[in-house]
Each structure stands twice: as C-alpha cells, then as structure tokens.
Amino acid sequence: MAFEYDVYSVAWGHGASTAGIVKELNKRGGDGWQLVGMTRDESPEDDHDEEVILFVFCREKKGGAASAKKSGKKGAKKKKK
C-alpha cells in the first residue's frame, strides 16, 4: 500500500476569521485526505502576533500498484505497434 502526503500552511492573526481555513480543511477532507499532524508557531512573548499553522495530510495513493491490485489489474500495458 502506498501513501501520499500533502502539507498546508497558513498564517492566522489574532481575532481573524478562520472561515477560509475551515473551508480548506473541509475541502481536503472531501477529497479523501486525512489530517495526520498539525503544529503551530507562535511567539511566547506576544499574544497578538500572527501564528503560522502547518497541517499535514495523508491518503492512499491514487493509481499505481495499490489501485491496480484492488482492481485486479497488473498495471498499464503498452500498445503494440
């Protein structure tokens, strides 16, 4: 089984709307991505600075050996000339 990963990072300011972030996370979830990690960087000295948030997503790789195995196919065949 093969997996692919994707990273989404965003800067978010204190009091700013999170609607865009929520929309993006929901879109990725709808596309089959699972959230597997998250971290944020914020200044410990300033409560009102911008935070940088990093989201890590994972899903089973589309195509390739995993999909061929599921469908019973051994892979794409080359056309004969």
PDB file of C-alpha atoms in Angstrom:
ATOM      1  CA  MET A   1       0.000   0.000   0.000  1.00  0.00           C
ATOM      2  CA  ALA A   2       1.392   3.398  -0.991  1.00  0.00           C
ATOM      3  CA  PHE A   3       0.550   6.732   0.581  1.00  0.00           C
ATOM      4  CA  GLU A   4       0.901  10.330  -0.490  1.00  0.00           C
ATOM      5  CA  TYR A   5       1.256  13.320   1.798  1.00  0.00           C
ATOM      6  CA  ASP A   6       0.334  16.959   1.446  1.00  0.00           C
ATOM      7  CA  VAL A   7       1.179  19.970   3.574  1.00  0.00           C
ATOM      8  CA  TYR A   8      -0.952  23.082   4.026  1.00  0.00           C
ATOM      9  CA  SER A   9       0.409  26.067   5.922  1.00  0.00           C
ATOM     10  CA  VAL A  10      -1.405  29.256   6.775  1.00  0.00           C
ATOM     11  CA  ALA A  11      -0.751  32.405   8.796  1.00  0.00           C
ATOM     12  CA  TRP A  12      -3.551  33.357  11.136  1.00  0.00           C
ATOM     13  CA  GLY A  13      -3.742  36.611  13.074  1.00  0.00           C
ATOM     14  CA  HIS A  14      -5.319  37.072  16.492  1.00  0.00           C
ATOM     15  CA  GLY A  15      -9.044  37.667  16.081  1.00  0.00           C
ATOM     16  CA  ALA A  16      -9.036  36.980  12.331  1.00  0.00           C
ATOM     17  CA  SER A  17     -11.744  34.876  10.717  1.00  0.00           C
ATOM     18  CA  THR A  18     -10.999  31.163  10.455  1.00  0.00           C
ATOM     19  CA  ALA A  19     -13.650  30.599   7.752  1.00  0.00           C
ATOM     20  CA  GLY A  20     -11.052  30.246   4.974  1.00  0.00           C
ATOM     21  CA  ILE A  21      -9.033  27.733   6.979  1.00  0.00           C
ATOM     22  CA  VAL A  22     -12.120  25.674   7.834  1.00  0.00           C
ATOM     23  CA  LYS A  23     -13.221  25.709   4.169  1.00  0.00           C
ATOM     24  CA  GLU A  24      -9.806  24.439   3.020  1.00  0.00           C
ATOM     25  CA  LEU A  25      -9.689  21.688   5.664  1.00  0.00           C
ATOM     26  CA  ASN A  26     -13.202  20.529   4.735  1.00  0.00           C
ATOM     27  CA  LYS A  27     -12.300  20.555   1.017  1.00  0.00           C
ATOM     28  CA  ARG A  28      -9.288  18.343   1.631  1.00  0.00           C
ATOM     29  CA  GLY A  29     -11.360  16.004   3.805  1.00  0.00           C
ATOM     30  CA  GLY A  30     -13.876  15.723   0.978  1.00  0.00           C
ATOM     31  CA  ASP A  31     -11.039  14.792  -1.387  1.00  0.00           C
ATOM     32  CA  GLY A  32     -10.066  11.834   0.809  1.00  0.00           C
ATOM     33  CA  TRP A  33      -7.237  13.459   2.761  1.00  0.00           C
ATOM     34  CA  GLN A  34      -6.912  12.609   6.459  1.00  0.00           C
ATOM     35  CA  LEU A  35      -5.345  15.092   8.862  1.00  0.00           C
ATOM     36  CA  VAL A  36      -2.396  13.270  10.453  1.00  0.00           C
ATOM     37  CA  GLY A  37      -0.463  16.119  12.041  1.00  0.00           C
ATOM     38  CA  MET A  38      -0.603  19.762  12.968  1.00  0.00           C
ATOM     39  CA  THR A  39       1.745  22.236  14.569  1.00  0.00           C
ATOM     40  CA  ARG A  40       1.783  25.962  15.093  1.00  0.00           C
ATOM     41  CA  ASP A  41       4.454  28.541  15.672  1.00  0.00           C
ATOM     42  CA  GLU A  42       3.634  31.480  17.867  1.00  0.00           C
ATOM     43  CA  SER A  43       5.671  33.916  19.866  1.00  0.00           C
ATOM     44  CA  PRO A  44       5.588  33.212  23.613  1.00  0.00           C
ATOM     45  CA  GLU A  45       6.151  36.925  24.241  1.00  0.00           C
ATOM     46  CA  ASP A  46       3.338  38.413  22.148  1.00  0.00           C
ATOM     47  CA  ASP A  47      -0.256  37.196  22.488  1.00  0.00           C
ATOM     48  CA  HIS A  48      -1.366  39.187  19.430  1.00  0.00           C
ATOM     49  CA  ASP A  49       1.178  38.131  16.820  1.00  0.00           C
ATOM     50  CA  GLU A  50       0.468  36.047  13.732  1.00  0.00           C
ATOM     51  CA  GLU A  51       0.542  32.306  14.183  1.00  0.00           C
ATOM     52  CA  VAL A  52       1.819  30.069  11.404  1.00  0.00           C
ATOM     53  CA  ILE A  53      -0.056  26.780  11.347  1.00  0.00           C
ATOM     54  CA  LEU A  54       1.130  23.689   9.467  1.00  0.00           C
ATOM     55  CA  PHE A  55      -1.317  20.892   8.641  1.00  0.00           C
ATOM     56  CA  VAL A  56      -0.108  17.513   7.328  1.00  0.00           C
ATOM     57  CA  PHE A  57      -2.470  15.267   5.371  1.00  0.00           C
ATOM     58  CA  CYS A  58      -2.209  11.677   4.159  1.00  0.00           C
ATOM     59  CA  ARG A  59      -4.239   9.456   1.836  1.00  0.00           C
ATOM     60  CA  GLU A  60      -3.793   6.222  -0.033  1.00  0.00           C
ATOM     61  CA  LYS A  61      -2.013   6.963  -3.281  1.00  0.00           C
ATOM     62  CA  LYS A  62      -4.329   7.067  -6.275  1.00  0.00           C
ATOM     63  CA  GLY A  63      -3.206   4.997  -9.238  1.00  0.00           C
ATOM     64  CA  GLY A  64      -0.052   2.917  -9.142  1.00  0.00           C
ATOM     65  CA  ALA A  65       0.313  -0.539  -7.621  1.00  0.00           C
ATOM     66  CA  ALA A  66      -2.256  -0.114  -4.848  1.00  0.00           C
ATOM     67  CA  SER A  67      -5.088   0.753  -7.246  1.00  0.00           C
ATOM     68  CA  ALA A  68      -4.067  -1.889  -9.777  1.00  0.00           C
ATOM     69  CA  LYS A  69      -4.027  -4.521  -7.047  1.00  0.00           C
ATOM     70  CA  LYS A  70      -7.516  -3.543  -5.883  1.00  0.00           C
ATOM     71  CA  SER A  71      -8.925  -3.671  -9.407  1.00  0.00           C
ATOM     72  CA  GLY A  72      -7.209  -6.969 -10.224  1.00  0.00           C
ATOM     73  CA  LYS A  73      -5.103  -5.410 -12.985  1.00  0.00           C
ATOM     74  CA  LYS A  74      -1.352  -5.814 -13.135  1.00  0.00           C
ATOM     75  CA  GLY A  75      -0.708  -2.334 -14.478  1.00  0.00           C
ATOM     76  CA  ALA A  76      -0.938  -0.460 -17.744  1.00  0.00           C
ATOM     77  CA  LYS A  77       0.073  -2.390 -20.837  1.00  0.00           C
ATOM     78  CA  LYS A  78       1.990  -0.766 -23.660  1.00  0.00           C
ATOM     79  CA  LYS A  79       0.314  -0.687 -27.039  1.00  0.00           C
ATOM     80  CA  LYS A  80       1.912  -2.808 -29.733  1.00  0.00           C
ATOM     81  CA  LYS A  81       2.901  -1.037 -32.932  1.00  0.00           C
TER      82      LYS A  81
END
